[in-house]
Amino acid sequence: MNDKISHRGVIQSISAKCVEVRITQSSACSSCSVASHCNASETKVKVVEVHGCDKWQSLSVGQEVVVSASRRVAGLALMLGFGVPLVTMLVVIGGVYYATGDEAAAALWGLAALIPYYILLYMMRNKIATKVAFNIE
């Protein structure tokens, strides 16, 4: 079993601290001959920042590279982006509804509970970036 998630991409910019790679994510049916006439095919362009790349001097803008991350890193990113906020919101909604019996207040408090979480996540972005990192193969 492959322990890495990788995507092909094109280098967009290079600096000593960061290499930006543009990747195109396509749905499974985007290679179909009638994909341009179908709403099911979808293509997204994303820019991935690779920090601490040792071989940045040997790379050039426009060069095709493979960007990868381990499955553990992907799991951590999903947990921080979706898992923790979902659990936080459900716990707050359940607690407020149990305490007050008011559905509207529970829903509002559940959403409001995400504000401090995302502020904390933003404040810790540099520390998280060291753990959730991409590599150029």
C-alpha positions as a Python dict, from the first residue, in 0.01 Angstrom:
ca = {
    (1, 'M'): (0, 0, 0),
    (2, 'N'): (135, 340, -100),
    (3, 'D'): (185, 565, 202),
    (4, 'K'): (196, 889, 0),
    (5, 'I'): (-55, 1108, -174),
    (6, 'S'): (102, 1271, -478),
    (7, 'H'): (-2, 1505, -758),
    (8, 'R'): (173, 1625, -1071),
    (9, 'G'): (210, 1998, -1095),
    (10, 'V'): (394, 2286, -1259),
    (11, 'I'): (622, 2520, -1064),
    (12, 'Q'): (470, 2867, -1052),
    (13, 'S'): (733, 3053, -846),
    (14, 'I'): (1056, 2979, -662),
    (15, 'S'): (1225, 3142, -364),
    (16, 'A'): (1470, 3023, -100),
    (17, 'K'): (1187, 2977, 151),
    (18, 'C'): (901, 2851, -66),
    (19, 'V'): (831, 2683, -398),
    (20, 'E'): (476, 2732, -528),
    (21, 'V'): (343, 2447, -740),
    (22, 'R'): (19, 2471, -938),
    (23, 'I'): (-169, 2141, -943),
    (24, 'T'): (-482, 2056, -1137),
    (25, 'Q'): (-722, 1820, -964),
    (26, 'S'): (-966, 1650, -1197),
    (27, 'S'): (-1267, 1437, -1129),
    (28, 'A'): (-1252, 1080, -1255),
    (29, 'C'): (-1469, 1154, -1557),
    (30, 'S'): (-1287, 1468, -1675),
    (31, 'S'): (-1089, 1265, -1928),
    (32, 'C'): (-1411, 1151, -2097),
    (33, 'S'): (-1461, 1267, -2456),
    (34, 'V'): (-1790, 1442, -2372),
    (35, 'A'): (-1667, 1596, -2044),
    (36, 'S'): (-1693, 1950, -2181),
    (37, 'H'): (-2069, 1903, -2232),
    (38, 'C'): (-2134, 1740, -1895),
    (39, 'N'): (-2181, 1903, -1555),
    (40, 'A'): (-2037, 1601, -1373),
    (41, 'S'): (-1678, 1660, -1485),
    (42, 'E'): (-1495, 1904, -1266),
    (43, 'T'): (-1142, 2044, -1264),
    (44, 'K'): (-988, 2257, -987),
    (45, 'V'): (-659, 2444, -998),
    (46, 'K'): (-481, 2477, -663),
    (47, 'V'): (-149, 2627, -561),
    (48, 'V'): (52, 2425, -309),
    (49, 'E'): (336, 2587, -113),
    (50, 'V'): (638, 2364, -49),
    (51, 'H'): (847, 2508, 235),
    (52, 'G'): (1203, 2405, 310),
    (53, 'C'): (1276, 2250, -29),
    (54, 'D'): (1648, 2161, -35),
    (55, 'K'): (1675, 2144, -413),
    (56, 'W'): (1506, 2476, -492),
    (57, 'Q'): (1815, 2603, -680),
    (58, 'S'): (1797, 2320, -934),
    (59, 'L'): (1429, 2387, -1011),
    (60, 'S'): (1290, 2628, -1268),
    (61, 'V'): (957, 2802, -1321),
    (62, 'G'): (738, 2600, -1559),
    (63, 'Q'): (907, 2271, -1472),
    (64, 'E'): (676, 1975, -1410),
    (65, 'V'): (724, 1813, -1068),
    (66, 'V'): (549, 1567, -838),
    (67, 'V'): (427, 1707, -506),
    (68, 'S'): (361, 1456, -229),
    (69, 'A'): (250, 1432, 131),
    (70, 'S'): (222, 1134, 360),
    (71, 'R'): (-117, 990, 448),
    (72, 'R'): (-51, 1083, 812),
    (73, 'V'): (-12, 1448, 710),
    (74, 'A'): (-332, 1431, 505),
    (75, 'G'): (-517, 1277, 802),
    (76, 'L'): (-391, 1551, 1033),
    (77, 'A'): (-503, 1820, 788),
    (78, 'L'): (-849, 1663, 761),
    (79, 'M'): (-877, 1631, 1138),
    (80, 'L'): (-782, 1997, 1194),
    (81, 'G'): (-998, 2127, 910),
    (82, 'F'): (-1311, 1917, 953),
    (83, 'G'): (-1299, 1671, 1244),
    (84, 'V'): (-1225, 1901, 1537),
    (85, 'P'): (-1469, 2174, 1422),
    (86, 'L'): (-1746, 1918, 1371),
    (87, 'V'): (-1700, 1761, 1715),
    (88, 'T'): (-1673, 2104, 1878),
    (89, 'M'): (-1992, 2223, 1714),
    (90, 'L'): (-2187, 1906, 1799),
    (91, 'V'): (-2075, 1910, 2164),
    (92, 'V'): (-2169, 2278, 2205),
    (93, 'I'): (-2504, 2233, 2030),
    (94, 'G'): (-2586, 1931, 2245),
    (95, 'G'): (-2478, 2101, 2567),
    (96, 'V'): (-2666, 2424, 2503),
    (97, 'Y'): (-2980, 2239, 2390),
    (98, 'Y'): (-2965, 2015, 2697),
    (99, 'A'): (-2921, 2317, 2926),
    (100, 'T'): (-3177, 2551, 2767),
    (101, 'G'): (-3405, 2346, 2542),
    (102, 'D'): (-3383, 2623, 2283),
    (103, 'E'): (-3287, 2497, 1935),
    (104, 'A'): (-3210, 2842, 1792),
    (105, 'A'): (-2977, 2931, 2079),
    (106, 'A'): (-2806, 2592, 2051),
    (107, 'A'): (-2748, 2642, 1677),
    (108, 'L'): (-2612, 2995, 1724),
    (109, 'W'): (-2381, 2889, 2009),
    (110, 'G'): (-2263, 2594, 1802),
    (111, 'L'): (-2161, 2824, 1519),
    (112, 'A'): (-2015, 3081, 1760),
    (113, 'A'): (-1797, 2811, 1917),
    (114, 'L'): (-1612, 2775, 1587),
    (115, 'I'): (-1492, 3137, 1592),
    (116, 'P'): (-1233, 3088, 1870),
    (117, 'Y'): (-1124, 2757, 1715),
    (118, 'Y'): (-1049, 2913, 1377),
    (119, 'I'): (-878, 3212, 1541),
    (120, 'L'): (-656, 2969, 1735),
    (121, 'L'): (-592, 2770, 1418),
    (122, 'Y'): (-490, 3090, 1238),
    (123, 'M'): (-261, 3195, 1522),
    (124, 'M'): (-89, 2854, 1516),
    (125, 'R'): (-59, 2841, 1135),
    (126, 'N'): (322, 2855, 1134),
    (127, 'K'): (353, 2569, 1382),
    (128, 'I'): (94, 2367, 1190),
    (129, 'A'): (275, 2437, 861),
    (130, 'T'): (581, 2253, 991),
    (131, 'K'): (372, 1940, 1056),
    (132, 'V'): (143, 1962, 753),
    (133, 'A'): (400, 1992, 478),
    (134, 'F'): (442, 1889, 115),
    (135, 'N'): (759, 1762, -52),
    (136, 'I'): (883, 1775, -410),
    (137, 'E'): (995, 1435, -536),
}
